[in-house]
PDB file of C-alpha atoms in Angstrom:
ATOM      1  CA  MET A   1      46.359   6.298   4.302  1.00 40.00           C
ATOM      2  CA  PHE A   2      45.339   5.654   0.717  1.00 41.00           C
ATOM      3  CA  THR A   3      47.940   4.312  -1.691  1.00 42.00           C
ATOM      4  CA  THR A   4      46.048   5.303  -4.800  1.00 42.00           C
ATOM      5  CA  ALA A   5      47.261   7.340  -7.721  1.00 41.00           C
ATOM      6  CA  ILE A   6      44.701   9.274  -9.746  1.00 40.00           C
ATOM      7  CA  VAL A   7      45.105   8.954 -13.501  1.00 42.00           C
ATOM      8  CA  GLN A   8      43.103  11.380 -15.640  1.00 45.00           C
ATOM      9  CA  ASN A   9      43.463  11.939 -19.369  1.00 49.00           C
ATOM     10  CA  ASN A  10      41.316  14.665 -20.958  1.00 51.00           C
ATOM     11  CA  PRO A  11      38.372  14.067 -18.625  1.00 61.00           C
ATOM     12  CA  THR A  12      34.880  14.819 -19.870  1.00 64.00           C
ATOM     13  CA  ARG A  13      32.050  16.062 -17.662  1.00 71.00           C
ATOM     14  CA  GLU A  14      29.196  15.708 -20.180  1.00 79.00           C
ATOM     15  CA  ILE A  15      26.346  13.537 -18.913  1.00 82.00           C
ATOM     16  CA  PRO A  16      24.076  11.759 -21.427  1.00 82.00           C
ATOM     17  CA  VAL A  17      20.313  11.763 -20.954  1.00 83.00           C
ATOM     18  CA  ASP A  18      20.032   7.969 -20.790  1.00 92.00           C
ATOM     19  CA  LEU A  19      22.752   6.963 -18.344  1.00 95.00           C
ATOM     20  CA  PHE A  20      21.732   3.309 -18.263  1.00 96.00           C
ATOM     21  CA  ALA A  21      22.137   2.962 -22.036  1.00 97.00           C
ATOM     22  CA  ALA A  22      25.398   4.928 -22.045  1.00 97.00           C
ATOM     23  CA  ILE A  23      26.882   2.768 -19.293  1.00 97.00           C
ATOM     24  CA  GLN A  24      25.831  -0.419 -21.071  1.00 97.00           C
ATOM     25  CA  ALA A  25      27.544   0.828 -24.246  1.00 97.00           C
ATOM     26  CA  LEU A  26      30.741   1.633 -22.327  1.00 98.00           C
ATOM     27  CA  LYS A  27      30.699  -1.823 -20.748  1.00 97.00           C
ATOM     28  CA  GLN A  28      30.804  -3.357 -24.212  1.00 97.00           C
ATOM     29  CA  GLU A  29      33.446  -0.917 -25.444  1.00 97.00           C
ATOM     30  CA  LEU A  30      35.770  -1.468 -22.479  1.00 97.00           C
ATOM     31  CA  ASN A  31      34.999  -5.146 -21.842  1.00 98.00           C
ATOM     32  CA  ALA A  32      34.134  -3.993 -18.338  1.00 98.00           C
ATOM     33  CA  VAL A  33      32.337  -5.534 -15.385  1.00 98.00           C
ATOM     34  CA  ILE A  34      30.519  -3.473 -12.766  1.00 98.00           C
ATOM     35  CA  LEU A  35      30.742  -4.858  -9.233  1.00 97.00           C
ATOM     36  CA  ALA A  36      28.505  -3.203  -6.641  1.00 97.00           C
ATOM     37  CA  HIS A  37      28.048  -3.575  -2.913  1.00 95.00           C
ATOM     38  CA  TYR A  38      24.581  -3.919  -1.389  1.00 95.00           C
ATOM     39  CA  TYR A  39      25.023  -0.507   0.258  1.00 94.00           C
ATOM     40  CA  GLN A  40      25.099   1.366  -3.049  1.00 95.00           C
ATOM     41  CA  GLU A  41      22.166   3.468  -4.236  1.00 94.00           C
ATOM     42  CA  PRO A  42      19.400   1.529  -6.048  1.00 95.00           C
ATOM     43  CA  ASP A  43      20.275   2.790  -9.548  1.00 95.00           C
ATOM     44  CA  ILE A  44      23.830   1.512  -9.221  1.00 97.00           C
ATOM     45  CA  GLN A  45      22.618  -1.834  -7.907  1.00 96.00           C
ATOM     46  CA  ASP A  46      20.284  -2.127 -10.875  1.00 96.00           C
ATOM     47  CA  ILE A  47      23.027  -1.455 -13.466  1.00 96.00           C
ATOM     48  CA  ALA A  48      25.620  -3.725 -11.817  1.00 97.00           C
ATOM     49  CA  ASP A  49      26.674  -7.081 -13.245  1.00 97.00           C
ATOM     50  CA  TYR A  50      27.129  -8.460  -9.749  1.00 97.00           C
ATOM     51  CA  ILE A  51      25.812  -7.243  -6.390  1.00 96.00           C
ATOM     52  CA  GLY A  52      27.172  -8.727  -3.208  1.00 93.00           C
ATOM     53  CA  ASP A  53      28.915  -8.460   0.125  1.00 91.00           C
ATOM     54  CA  SER A  54      32.669  -8.232   0.557  1.00 87.00           C
ATOM     55  CA  LEU A  55      33.270 -11.985   0.223  1.00 84.00           C
ATOM     56  CA  GLY A  56      31.138 -12.351  -2.899  1.00 90.00           C
ATOM     57  CA  LEU A  57      32.689  -9.266  -4.463  1.00 92.00           C
ATOM     58  CA  ALA A  58      36.212 -10.542  -3.784  1.00 90.00           C
ATOM     59  CA  GLN A  59      35.313 -13.915  -5.298  1.00 91.00           C
ATOM     60  CA  GLN A  60      33.875 -12.235  -8.386  1.00 94.00           C
ATOM     61  CA  ALA A  61      36.913  -9.981  -8.729  1.00 93.00           C
ATOM     62  CA  ALA A  62      39.196 -13.024  -8.503  1.00 92.00           C
ATOM     63  CA  LYS A  63      37.499 -14.882 -11.340  1.00 93.00           C
ATOM     64  CA  THR A  64      36.387 -12.171 -13.754  1.00 95.00           C
ATOM     65  CA  ASP A  65      37.743 -12.220 -17.297  1.00 95.00           C
ATOM     66  CA  ALA A  66      36.776  -8.586 -17.893  1.00 96.00           C
ATOM     67  CA  GLU A  67      39.585  -6.218 -18.825  1.00 97.00           C
ATOM     68  CA  VAL A  68      38.192  -3.359 -16.730  1.00 98.00           C
ATOM     69  CA  ILE A  69      36.679  -3.621 -13.239  1.00 97.00           C
ATOM     70  CA  VAL A  70      34.402  -0.772 -12.208  1.00 98.00           C
ATOM     71  CA  PHE A  71      33.960  -1.022  -8.460  1.00 97.00           C
ATOM     72  CA  ALA A  72      30.855   0.644  -7.088  1.00 96.00           C
ATOM     73  CA  GLY A  73      31.764   0.467  -3.444  1.00 95.00           C
ATOM     74  CA  VAL A  74      34.404   1.995  -1.221  1.00 95.00           C
ATOM     75  CA  HIS A  75      38.147   2.361  -1.460  1.00 95.00           C
ATOM     76  CA  PHE A  76      39.274  -0.834   0.273  1.00 95.00           C
ATOM     77  CA  MET A  77      37.000  -2.878  -2.010  1.00 95.00           C
ATOM     78  CA  ALA A  78      38.520  -1.396  -5.155  1.00 96.00           C
ATOM     79  CA  GLU A  79      41.989  -1.969  -3.685  1.00 97.00           C
ATOM     80  CA  THR A  80      41.070  -5.615  -3.094  1.00 95.00           C
ATOM     81  CA  ALA A  81      40.032  -5.974  -6.721  1.00 96.00           C
ATOM     82  CA  LYS A  82      43.345  -4.433  -7.820  1.00 96.00           C
ATOM     83  CA  ILE A  83      45.342  -6.774  -5.568  1.00 96.00           C
ATOM     84  CA  LEU A  84      43.568  -9.732  -7.165  1.00 95.00           C
ATOM     85  CA  ASN A  85      43.947  -8.239 -10.672  1.00 95.00           C
ATOM     86  CA  PRO A  86      47.178  -6.206 -10.701  1.00 95.00           C
ATOM     87  CA  ASN A  87      47.326  -6.024 -14.505  1.00 95.00           C
ATOM     88  CA  LYS A  88      43.746  -4.845 -14.998  1.00 96.00           C
ATOM     89  CA  LEU A  89      42.259  -1.369 -14.952  1.00 97.00           C
ATOM     90  CA  VAL A  90      40.290  -0.911 -11.725  1.00 97.00           C
ATOM     91  CA  LEU A  91      38.096   2.173 -11.473  1.00 98.00           C
ATOM     92  CA  LEU A  92      36.381   3.724  -8.447  1.00 97.00           C
ATOM     93  CA  PRO A  93      33.660   6.307  -9.265  1.00 97.00           C
ATOM     94  CA  ASP A  94      34.612   8.605  -6.376  1.00 97.00           C
ATOM     95  CA  LEU A  95      38.058   8.389  -4.833  1.00 95.00           C
ATOM     96  CA  ALA A  96      36.763   9.989  -1.642  1.00 96.00           C
ATOM     97  CA  ALA A  97      34.606   6.915  -0.976  1.00 95.00           C
ATOM     98  CA  GLY A  98      36.655   5.712   1.944  1.00 95.00           C
ATOM     99  CA  CYS A  99      35.703   3.740   5.060  1.00 95.00           C
ATOM    100  CA  SER A 100      35.581   4.827   8.692  1.00 94.00           C
ATOM    101  CA  LEU A 101      36.509   1.319   9.811  1.00 95.00           C
ATOM    102  CA  ALA A 102      39.579   1.195   7.556  1.00 95.00           C
ATOM    103  CA  ASP A 103      40.545   4.684   8.742  1.00 95.00           C
ATOM    104  CA  SER A 104      40.401   3.494  12.363  1.00 96.00           C
ATOM    105  CA  CYS A 105      43.435   1.270  11.779  1.00 97.00           C
ATOM    106  CA  PRO A 106      46.437   3.394  10.662  1.00 97.00           C
ATOM    107  CA  SER A 107      49.208   1.267   9.187  1.00 97.00           C
ATOM    108  CA  GLN A 108      52.062   2.620  11.331  1.00 97.00           C
ATOM    109  CA  GLU A 109      50.139   2.137  14.576  1.00 98.00           C
ATOM    110  CA  PHE A 110      49.059  -1.343  13.559  1.00 98.00           C
ATOM    111  CA  ALA A 111      52.636  -2.287  12.617  1.00 98.00           C
ATOM    112  CA  ALA A 112      53.737  -1.375  16.154  1.00 98.00           C
ATOM    113  CA  PHE A 113      50.788  -3.312  17.635  1.00 98.00           C
ATOM    114  CA  LYS A 114      51.694  -6.386  15.589  1.00 98.00           C
ATOM    115  CA  ALA A 115      55.378  -6.110  16.515  1.00 98.00           C
ATOM    116  CA  ALA A 116      54.439  -6.109  20.207  1.00 98.00           C
ATOM    117  CA  HIS A 117      52.764  -9.528  19.736  1.00 98.00           C
ATOM    118  CA  PRO A 118      55.099 -11.418  17.367  1.00 97.00           C
ATOM    119  CA  ASP A 119      53.673 -14.848  18.217  1.00 97.00           C
ATOM    120  CA  HIS A 120      50.138 -13.912  17.096  1.00 98.00           C
ATOM    121  CA  LEU A 121      48.524 -14.858  13.799  1.00 98.00           C
ATOM    122  CA  VAL A 122      46.965 -11.768  12.218  1.00 98.00           C
ATOM    123  CA  ILE A 123      43.438 -12.133  10.843  1.00 98.00           C
ATOM    124  CA  SER A 124      42.175  -8.904   9.342  1.00 98.00           C
ATOM    125  CA  TYR A 125      38.652  -8.066   8.299  1.00 96.00           C
ATOM    126  CA  ILE A 126      38.588  -7.158   4.619  1.00 95.00           C
ATOM    127  CA  ASN A 127      37.403  -3.658   5.600  1.00 95.00           C
ATOM    128  CA  CYS A 128      40.973  -2.416   5.901  1.00 97.00           C
ATOM    129  CA  THR A 129      43.571  -0.727   3.721  1.00 97.00           C
ATOM    130  CA  ALA A 130      45.933  -2.546   1.400  1.00 97.00           C
ATOM    131  CA  GLU A 131      48.778  -1.800   3.839  1.00 98.00           C
ATOM    132  CA  ILE A 132      46.959  -3.622   6.654  1.00 98.00           C
ATOM    133  CA  LYS A 133      46.215  -6.545   4.362  1.00 98.00           C
ATOM    134  CA  ALA A 134      49.920  -6.715   3.532  1.00 98.00           C
ATOM    135  CA  MET A 135      50.683  -7.087   7.265  1.00 98.00           C
ATOM    136  CA  SER A 136      48.088  -9.836   7.744  1.00 98.00           C
ATOM    137  CA  ASP A 137      48.275 -13.608   7.602  1.00 98.00           C
ATOM    138  CA  ILE A 138      44.659 -14.173   6.599  1.00 98.00           C
ATOM    139  CA  ILE A 139      41.844 -11.885   5.473  1.00 97.00           C
ATOM    140  CA  CYS A 140      38.224 -12.564   6.421  1.00 96.00           C
ATOM    141  CA  THR A 141      34.792 -11.068   5.815  1.00 94.00           C
ATOM    142  CA  SER A 142      31.685 -11.010   7.964  1.00 94.00           C
ATOM    143  CA  SER A 143      30.483 -13.988   5.893  1.00 94.00           C
ATOM    144  CA  ASN A 144      33.417 -16.246   6.700  1.00 95.00           C
ATOM    145  CA  ALA A 145      35.110 -14.860   9.836  1.00 97.00           C
ATOM    146  CA  VAL A 146      33.703 -17.554  12.130  1.00 97.00           C
ATOM    147  CA  GLN A 147      34.511 -20.273   9.586  1.00 96.00           C
ATOM    148  CA  ILE A 148      38.107 -19.076   9.230  1.00 97.00           C
ATOM    149  CA  VAL A 149      38.804 -18.655  12.958  1.00 98.00           C
ATOM    150  CA  ARG A 150      37.537 -22.192  13.584  1.00 97.00           C
ATOM    151  CA  GLN A 151      40.233 -23.482  11.226  1.00 97.00           C
ATOM    152  CA  ILE A 152      43.087 -21.961  13.252  1.00 98.00           C
ATOM    153  CA  PRO A 153      44.820 -24.336  15.728  1.00 97.00           C
ATOM    154  CA  LEU A 154      43.670 -23.733  19.298  1.00 95.00           C
ATOM    155  CA  ASN A 155      47.219 -23.161  20.526  1.00 96.00           C
ATOM    156  CA  ARG A 156      47.820 -20.290  18.080  1.00 97.00           C
ATOM    157  CA  PRO A 157      47.067 -16.820  19.519  1.00 98.00           C
ATOM    158  CA  ILE A 158      45.212 -14.471  17.178  1.00 98.00           C
ATOM    159  CA  ILE A 159      45.151 -10.740  16.552  1.00 98.00           C
ATOM    160  CA  PHE A 160      41.829  -9.729  14.984  1.00 98.00           C
ATOM    161  CA  ALA A 161      41.626  -6.350  13.255  1.00 98.00           C
ATOM    162  CA  PRO A 162      40.243  -3.810  12.733  1.00 97.00           C
ATOM    163  CA  ASP A 163      36.600  -4.225  13.852  1.00 97.00           C
ATOM    164  CA  ARG A 164      36.163  -4.862  17.570  1.00 97.00           C
ATOM    165  CA  ASN A 165      32.448  -5.620  17.226  1.00 97.00           C
ATOM    166  CA  LEU A 166      32.901  -8.293  14.574  1.00 97.00           C
ATOM    167  CA  GLY A 167      35.855  -9.641  16.576  1.00 98.00           C
ATOM    168  CA  ARG A 168      33.746  -9.802  19.733  1.00 97.00           C
ATOM    169  CA  TYR A 169      30.972 -11.610  17.846  1.00 97.00           C
ATOM    170  CA  VAL A 170      33.444 -14.132  16.401  1.00 98.00           C
ATOM    171  CA  MET A 171      34.832 -14.781  19.886  1.00 98.00           C
ATOM    172  CA  GLN A 172      31.316 -15.516  21.148  1.00 97.00           C
ATOM    173  CA  GLN A 173      30.588 -17.865  18.266  1.00 97.00           C
ATOM    174  CA  THR A 174      33.886 -19.770  18.384  1.00 97.00           C
ATOM    175  CA  GLY A 175      34.857 -19.615  22.057  1.00 97.00           C
ATOM    176  CA  ARG A 176      38.279 -18.327  20.987  1.00 97.00           C
ATOM    177  CA  ASN A 177      40.027 -15.562  22.887  1.00 97.00           C
ATOM    178  CA  MET A 178      41.487 -13.050  20.434  1.00 98.00           C
ATOM    179  CA  LEU A 179      43.417  -9.819  20.804  1.00 98.00           C
ATOM    180  CA  LEU A 180      41.175  -7.168  19.240  1.00 98.00           C
ATOM    181  CA  TRP A 181      42.177  -3.964  17.502  1.00 98.00           C
ATOM    182  CA  GLN A 182      39.727  -1.311  18.704  1.00 97.00           C
ATOM    183  CA  GLY A 183      38.295  -0.138  15.383  1.00 96.00           C
ATOM    184  CA  SER A 184      34.646   0.304  14.450  1.00 94.00           C
ATOM    185  CA  CYS A 185      32.210   1.384  11.746  1.00 93.00           C
ATOM    186  CA  ILE A 186      30.406   4.710  12.197  1.00 91.00           C
ATOM    187  CA  VAL A 187      27.262   3.373  10.522  1.00 91.00           C
ATOM    188  CA  HIS A 188      26.873   0.285  12.687  1.00 92.00           C
ATOM    189  CA  GLU A 189      27.541   2.280  15.877  1.00 91.00           C
ATOM    190  CA  THR A 190      24.696   4.723  15.250  1.00 91.00           C
ATOM    191  CA  PHE A 191      21.753   2.411  15.912  1.00 94.00           C
ATOM    192  CA  SER A 192      19.731   3.256  19.011  1.00 94.00           C
ATOM    193  CA  GLU A 193      18.867   0.380  21.345  1.00 96.00           C
ATOM    194  CA  LYS A 194      16.059   2.417  22.947  1.00 95.00           C
ATOM    195  CA  LYS A 195      14.468   3.218  19.588  1.00 95.00           C
ATOM    196  CA  LEU A 196      14.943  -0.361  18.403  1.00 96.00           C
ATOM    197  CA  VAL A 197      13.023  -1.642  21.437  1.00 97.00           C
ATOM    198  CA  GLN A 198      10.267   0.904  20.759  1.00 96.00           C
ATOM    199  CA  LEU A 199      10.109  -0.278  17.146  1.00 95.00           C
ATOM    200  CA  LYS A 200       9.845  -3.899  18.300  1.00 96.00           C
ATOM    201  CA  ILE A 201       6.892  -2.933  20.481  1.00 97.00           C
ATOM    202  CA  GLN A 202       5.211  -1.271  17.489  1.00 97.00           C
ATOM    203  CA  HIS A 203       5.931  -4.318  15.283  1.00 97.00           C
ATOM    204  CA  PRO A 204       5.824  -7.319  17.648  1.00 96.00           C
ATOM    205  CA  ALA A 205       5.805  -9.888  14.815  1.00 97.00           C
ATOM    206  CA  ALA A 206       8.851  -8.394  13.092  1.00 98.00           C
ATOM    207  CA  GLU A 207      12.197 -10.191  13.144  1.00 98.00           C
ATOM    208  CA  VAL A 208      15.268  -8.099  13.908  1.00 98.00           C
ATOM    209  CA  LEU A 209      18.117  -8.672  11.448  1.00 98.00           C
ATOM    210  CA  ALA A 210      21.555  -7.325  12.401  1.00 97.00           C
ATOM    211  CA  HIS A 211      25.041  -7.181  10.954  1.00 97.00           C
ATOM    212  CA  PRO A 212      27.812  -8.379  13.331  1.00 96.00           C
ATOM    213  CA  GLU A 213      29.505  -4.968  13.079  1.00 95.00           C
ATOM    214  CA  CYS A 214      26.694  -3.642  15.300  1.00 96.00           C
ATOM    215  CA  GLU A 215      27.293  -2.906  18.970  1.00 95.00           C
ATOM    216  CA  PRO A 216      26.475  -5.705  21.494  1.00 96.00           C
ATOM    217  CA  PRO A 217      23.241  -4.052  22.773  1.00 96.00           C
ATOM    218  CA  ILE A 218      21.801  -4.182  19.235  1.00 96.00           C
ATOM    219  CA  LEU A 219      22.935  -7.764  18.653  1.00 97.00           C
ATOM    220  CA  ARG A 220      21.236  -8.855  21.870  1.00 96.00           C
ATOM    221  CA  HIS A 221      17.886  -7.908  20.348  1.00 97.00           C
ATOM    222  CA  ALA A 222      18.570  -9.602  17.007  1.00 97.00           C
ATOM    223  CA  ASP A 223      16.659 -12.670  15.892  1.00 98.00           C
ATOM    224  CA  TYR A 224      19.293 -13.270  13.221  1.00 98.00           C
ATOM    225  CA  VAL A 225      22.866 -11.990  12.873  1.00 98.00           C
ATOM    226  CA  GLY A 226      24.799 -12.269   9.626  1.00 96.00           C
ATOM    227  CA  SER A 227      26.565 -10.635   6.706  1.00 95.00           C
ATOM    228  CA  THR A 228      24.525  -8.642   4.208  1.00 95.00           C
ATOM    229  CA  THR A 229      24.211 -11.681   1.944  1.00 94.00           C
ATOM    230  CA  ALA A 230      23.188 -13.867   4.880  1.00 96.00           C
ATOM    231  CA  LEU A 231      20.573 -11.313   5.960  1.00 97.00           C
ATOM    232  CA  LEU A 232      19.188 -11.204   2.418  1.00 97.00           C
ATOM    233  CA  LYS A 233      18.931 -14.985   2.216  1.00 97.00           C
ATOM    234  CA  HIS A 234      17.366 -15.220   5.662  1.00 98.00           C
ATOM    235  CA  CYS A 235      14.543 -12.801   4.897  1.00 97.00           C
ATOM    236  CA  GLN A 236      13.706 -14.833   1.788  1.00 96.00           C
ATOM    237  CA  LYS A 237      13.512 -18.110   3.739  1.00 97.00           C
ATOM    238  CA  SER A 238      11.948 -16.815   6.948  1.00 97.00           C
ATOM    239  CA  THR A 239       8.233 -17.274   7.565  1.00 97.00           C
ATOM    240  CA  ALA A 240       8.136 -13.781   9.081  1.00 97.00           C
ATOM    241  CA  SER A 241       6.448 -11.101   6.994  1.00 97.00           C
ATOM    242  CA  SER A 242       8.125  -8.090   8.593  1.00 98.00           C
ATOM    243  CA  PHE A 243      11.750  -7.300   9.427  1.00 98.00           C
ATOM    244  CA  ILE A 244      13.629  -4.562  11.266  1.00 97.00           C
ATOM    245  CA  VAL A 245      16.984  -4.245   9.502  1.00 97.00           C
ATOM    246  CA  ALA A 246      20.016  -3.135  11.544  1.00 97.00           C
ATOM    247  CA  THR A 247      22.596  -2.509   8.877  1.00 96.00           C
ATOM    248  CA  GLU A 248      23.135   0.053   6.117  1.00 95.00           C
ATOM    249  CA  PRO A 249      19.679   0.413   4.511  1.00 94.00           C
ATOM    250  CA  GLY A 250      20.973   0.029   0.966  1.00 94.00           C
ATOM    251  CA  ILE A 251      20.429  -3.723   1.373  1.00 96.00           C
ATOM    252  CA  ILE A 252      16.685  -3.124   1.687  1.00 96.00           C
ATOM    253  CA  HIS A 253      16.486  -2.430  -2.057  1.00 96.00           C
ATOM    254  CA  GLN A 254      17.511  -6.034  -2.748  1.00 96.00           C
ATOM    255  CA  MET A 255      15.351  -7.375   0.072  1.00 97.00           C
ATOM    256  CA  ARG A 256      12.275  -5.739  -1.447  1.00 97.00           C
ATOM    257  CA  LYS A 257      13.146  -7.112  -4.880  1.00 96.00           C
ATOM    258  CA  GLU A 258      13.634 -10.642  -3.562  1.00 96.00           C
ATOM    259  CA  ALA A 259      10.642 -10.604  -1.191  1.00 96.00           C
ATOM    260  CA  PRO A 260       8.224  -7.923  -2.473  1.00 97.00           C
ATOM    261  CA  HIS A 261       5.376  -9.214  -0.319  1.00 97.00           C
ATOM    262  CA  LYS A 262       7.313  -8.568   2.912  1.00 98.00           C
ATOM    263  CA  ASN A 263       7.840  -5.403   4.948  1.00 98.00           C
ATOM    264  CA  PHE A 264      11.316  -4.046   5.712  1.00 97.00           C
ATOM    265  CA  ILE A 265      11.914  -1.345   8.313  1.00 96.00           C
ATOM    266  CA  PRO A 266      15.316   0.354   8.741  1.00 94.00           C
ATOM    267  CA  ALA A 267      16.547   0.253  12.330  1.00 94.00           C
ATOM    268  CA  PRO A 268      16.562   3.824  13.693  1.00 90.00           C
ATOM    269  CA  PRO A 269      19.763   5.760  14.445  1.00 89.00           C
ATOM    270  CA  ILE A 270      20.363   7.602  17.705  1.00 84.00           C
ATOM    271  CA  ASN A 271      19.932  10.972  15.987  1.00 77.00           C
ATOM    272  CA  SER A 272      16.510  11.111  14.348  1.00 70.00           C
ATOM    273  CA  ASN A 273      17.424  14.294  12.468  1.00 66.00           C
ATOM    274  CA  CYS A 274      19.952  12.648  10.175  1.00 63.00           C
ATOM    275  CA  ASN A 275      20.387   9.660   7.864  1.00 66.00           C
ATOM    276  CA  CYS A 276      23.172   8.409  10.116  1.00 70.00           C
ATOM    277  CA  ASN A 277      22.472   4.759   9.310  1.00 83.00           C
ATOM    278  CA  GLU A 278      23.408   5.455   5.681  1.00 90.00           C
ATOM    279  CA  CYS A 279      27.126   5.140   4.939  1.00 92.00           C
ATOM    280  CA  PRO A 280      28.277   8.595   3.793  1.00 92.00           C
ATOM    281  CA  TYR A 281      31.169   7.022   1.894  1.00 94.00           C
ATOM    282  CA  MET A 282      29.101   4.448   0.017  1.00 95.00           C
ATOM    283  CA  ARG A 283      26.649   7.164  -0.973  1.00 94.00           C
ATOM    284  CA  LEU A 284      29.366   9.285  -2.612  1.00 96.00           C
ATOM    285  CA  ASN A 285      29.131   7.042  -5.659  1.00 97.00           C
ATOM    286  CA  THR A 286      26.382   8.001  -8.092  1.00 96.00           C
ATOM    287  CA  LEU A 287      25.278   6.773 -11.495  1.00 96.00           C
ATOM    288  CA  GLU A 288      26.713   9.945 -13.034  1.00 96.00           C
ATOM    289  CA  LYS A 289      30.113   9.422 -11.408  1.00 97.00           C
ATOM    290  CA  LEU A 290      30.104   5.781 -12.471  1.00 97.00           C
ATOM    291  CA  TYR A 291      29.514   6.827 -16.076  1.00 97.00           C
ATOM    292  CA  LEU A 292      32.268   9.466 -15.936  1.00 97.00           C
ATOM    293  CA  ALA A 293      34.743   7.012 -14.429  1.00 97.00           C
ATOM    294  CA  MET A 294      34.142   4.605 -17.309  1.00 97.00           C
ATOM    295  CA  LYS A 295      34.187   7.372 -19.923  1.00 97.00           C
ATOM    296  CA  ASN A 296      37.430   8.898 -18.599  1.00 96.00           C
ATOM    297  CA  ARG A 297      39.074   5.641 -17.428  1.00 97.00           C
ATOM    298  CA  SER A 298      39.640   7.495 -14.168  1.00 96.00           C
ATOM    299  CA  PRO A 299      39.982   7.585 -11.166  1.00 97.00           C
ATOM    300  CA  GLU A 300      42.133   4.492 -11.408  1.00 97.00           C
ATOM    301  CA  ILE A 301      43.356   2.442  -8.456  1.00 97.00           C
ATOM    302  CA  LYS A 302      47.119   1.926  -8.480  1.00 95.00           C
ATOM    303  CA  LEU A 303      49.142   0.031  -5.891  1.00 97.00           C
ATOM    304  CA  SER A 304      52.836  -0.680  -5.574  1.00 97.00           C
ATOM    305  CA  GLU A 305      54.059  -4.116  -6.598  1.00 96.00           C
ATOM    306  CA  GLU A 306      55.370  -4.636  -3.068  1.00 97.00           C
ATOM    307  CA  ILE A 307      51.940  -4.038  -1.487  1.00 97.00           C
ATOM    308  CA  VAL A 308      50.170  -6.185  -4.077  1.00 97.00           C
ATOM    309  CA  THR A 309      52.546  -9.106  -3.566  1.00 97.00           C
ATOM    310  CA  ALA A 310      52.262  -8.996   0.228  1.00 98.00           C
ATOM    311  CA  ALA A 311      48.490  -8.426   0.346  1.00 98.00           C
ATOM    312  CA  LEU A 312      47.680 -11.085  -2.237  1.00 97.00           C
ATOM    313  CA  LYS A 313      48.795 -13.975  -0.022  1.00 97.00           C
ATOM    314  CA  PRO A 314      46.330 -13.428   2.850  1.00 97.00           C
ATOM    315  CA  LEU A 315      43.518 -12.796   0.348  1.00 96.00           C
ATOM    316  CA  GLN A 316      44.298 -16.060  -1.431  1.00 95.00           C
ATOM    317  CA  ARG A 317      44.318 -17.860   1.928  1.00 96.00           C
ATOM    318  CA  MET A 318      40.879 -16.428   2.663  1.00 95.00           C
ATOM    319  CA  LEU A 319      39.475 -17.578  -0.686  1.00 93.00           C
ATOM    320  CA  ALA A 320      40.919 -21.055  -0.186  1.00 94.00           C
ATOM    321  CA  MET A 321      39.610 -21.322   3.382  1.00 94.00           C
ATOM    322  CA  SER A 322      36.151 -20.142   2.326  1.00 89.00           C
ATOM    323  CA  VAL A 323      35.519 -23.018  -0.061  1.00 74.00           C
ATOM    324  CA  LYS A 324      32.590 -25.049   1.277  1.00 61.00           C
TER     325      LYS A 324
END
């Protein structure tokens, strides 16, 4: 359940011919920063001040001195920026840009689940609503989940929410037994193991790169598993010249920019008649909507002071525990 209020004052729908120039001008006018996730469309990535995964975006949001944060991502990401900057204007180009993983963990059901295990420490993946963050002890991302779990005393039982696949991967990497909330991401569940194996046969020298939100059968075929940032760094360092990428294909835009001499192949979804490996929520944001959000100062993310206060603590713990 979203906790956002939409604020619109005399909205304009006029779109300038040169959107890149118009957005740059609005950035100066508003003292704004544009934060974009790797899964955004290429034009948005190219106009952004910072492109990153959830950990990097949270770190940037925590330290920015901009007065306005334009978040080109999905709802929980913009909420995170607002929690870290409660007195700043945080804009999301399309308020319908939600998250199937966040939706899979309703706050009332999770509250009952937590109450049934009062002795457990709650570690929640950042891909969750502000309400779930407020019920958590520590937030993590796919970049730091293993690192954070390893810092928890062995005698402390853990609830890990909401992604069961990331939780299962963290358990394998740390040897910790955790109580998993059974949530998942629609994008990372769509990859076909059969088609992946066929693709490996066609490209025998290609490395398979996979995000830990993928299902276990996909991870078993991976040569490297990591967050989007980790996957990007790996393909730059690897001696391989070809990669099969099992995550949202928006990251391939950055991979091609960073390693233009290498070949990147999106891992195929189960249904070959759809773009099911593209996040439908991430792709709701467009350059036009980003411009309109800045021009109209809307849609704006608003959260209650109670939620902000409660959710800020586990986010701050994550940032502190992520320092290398």
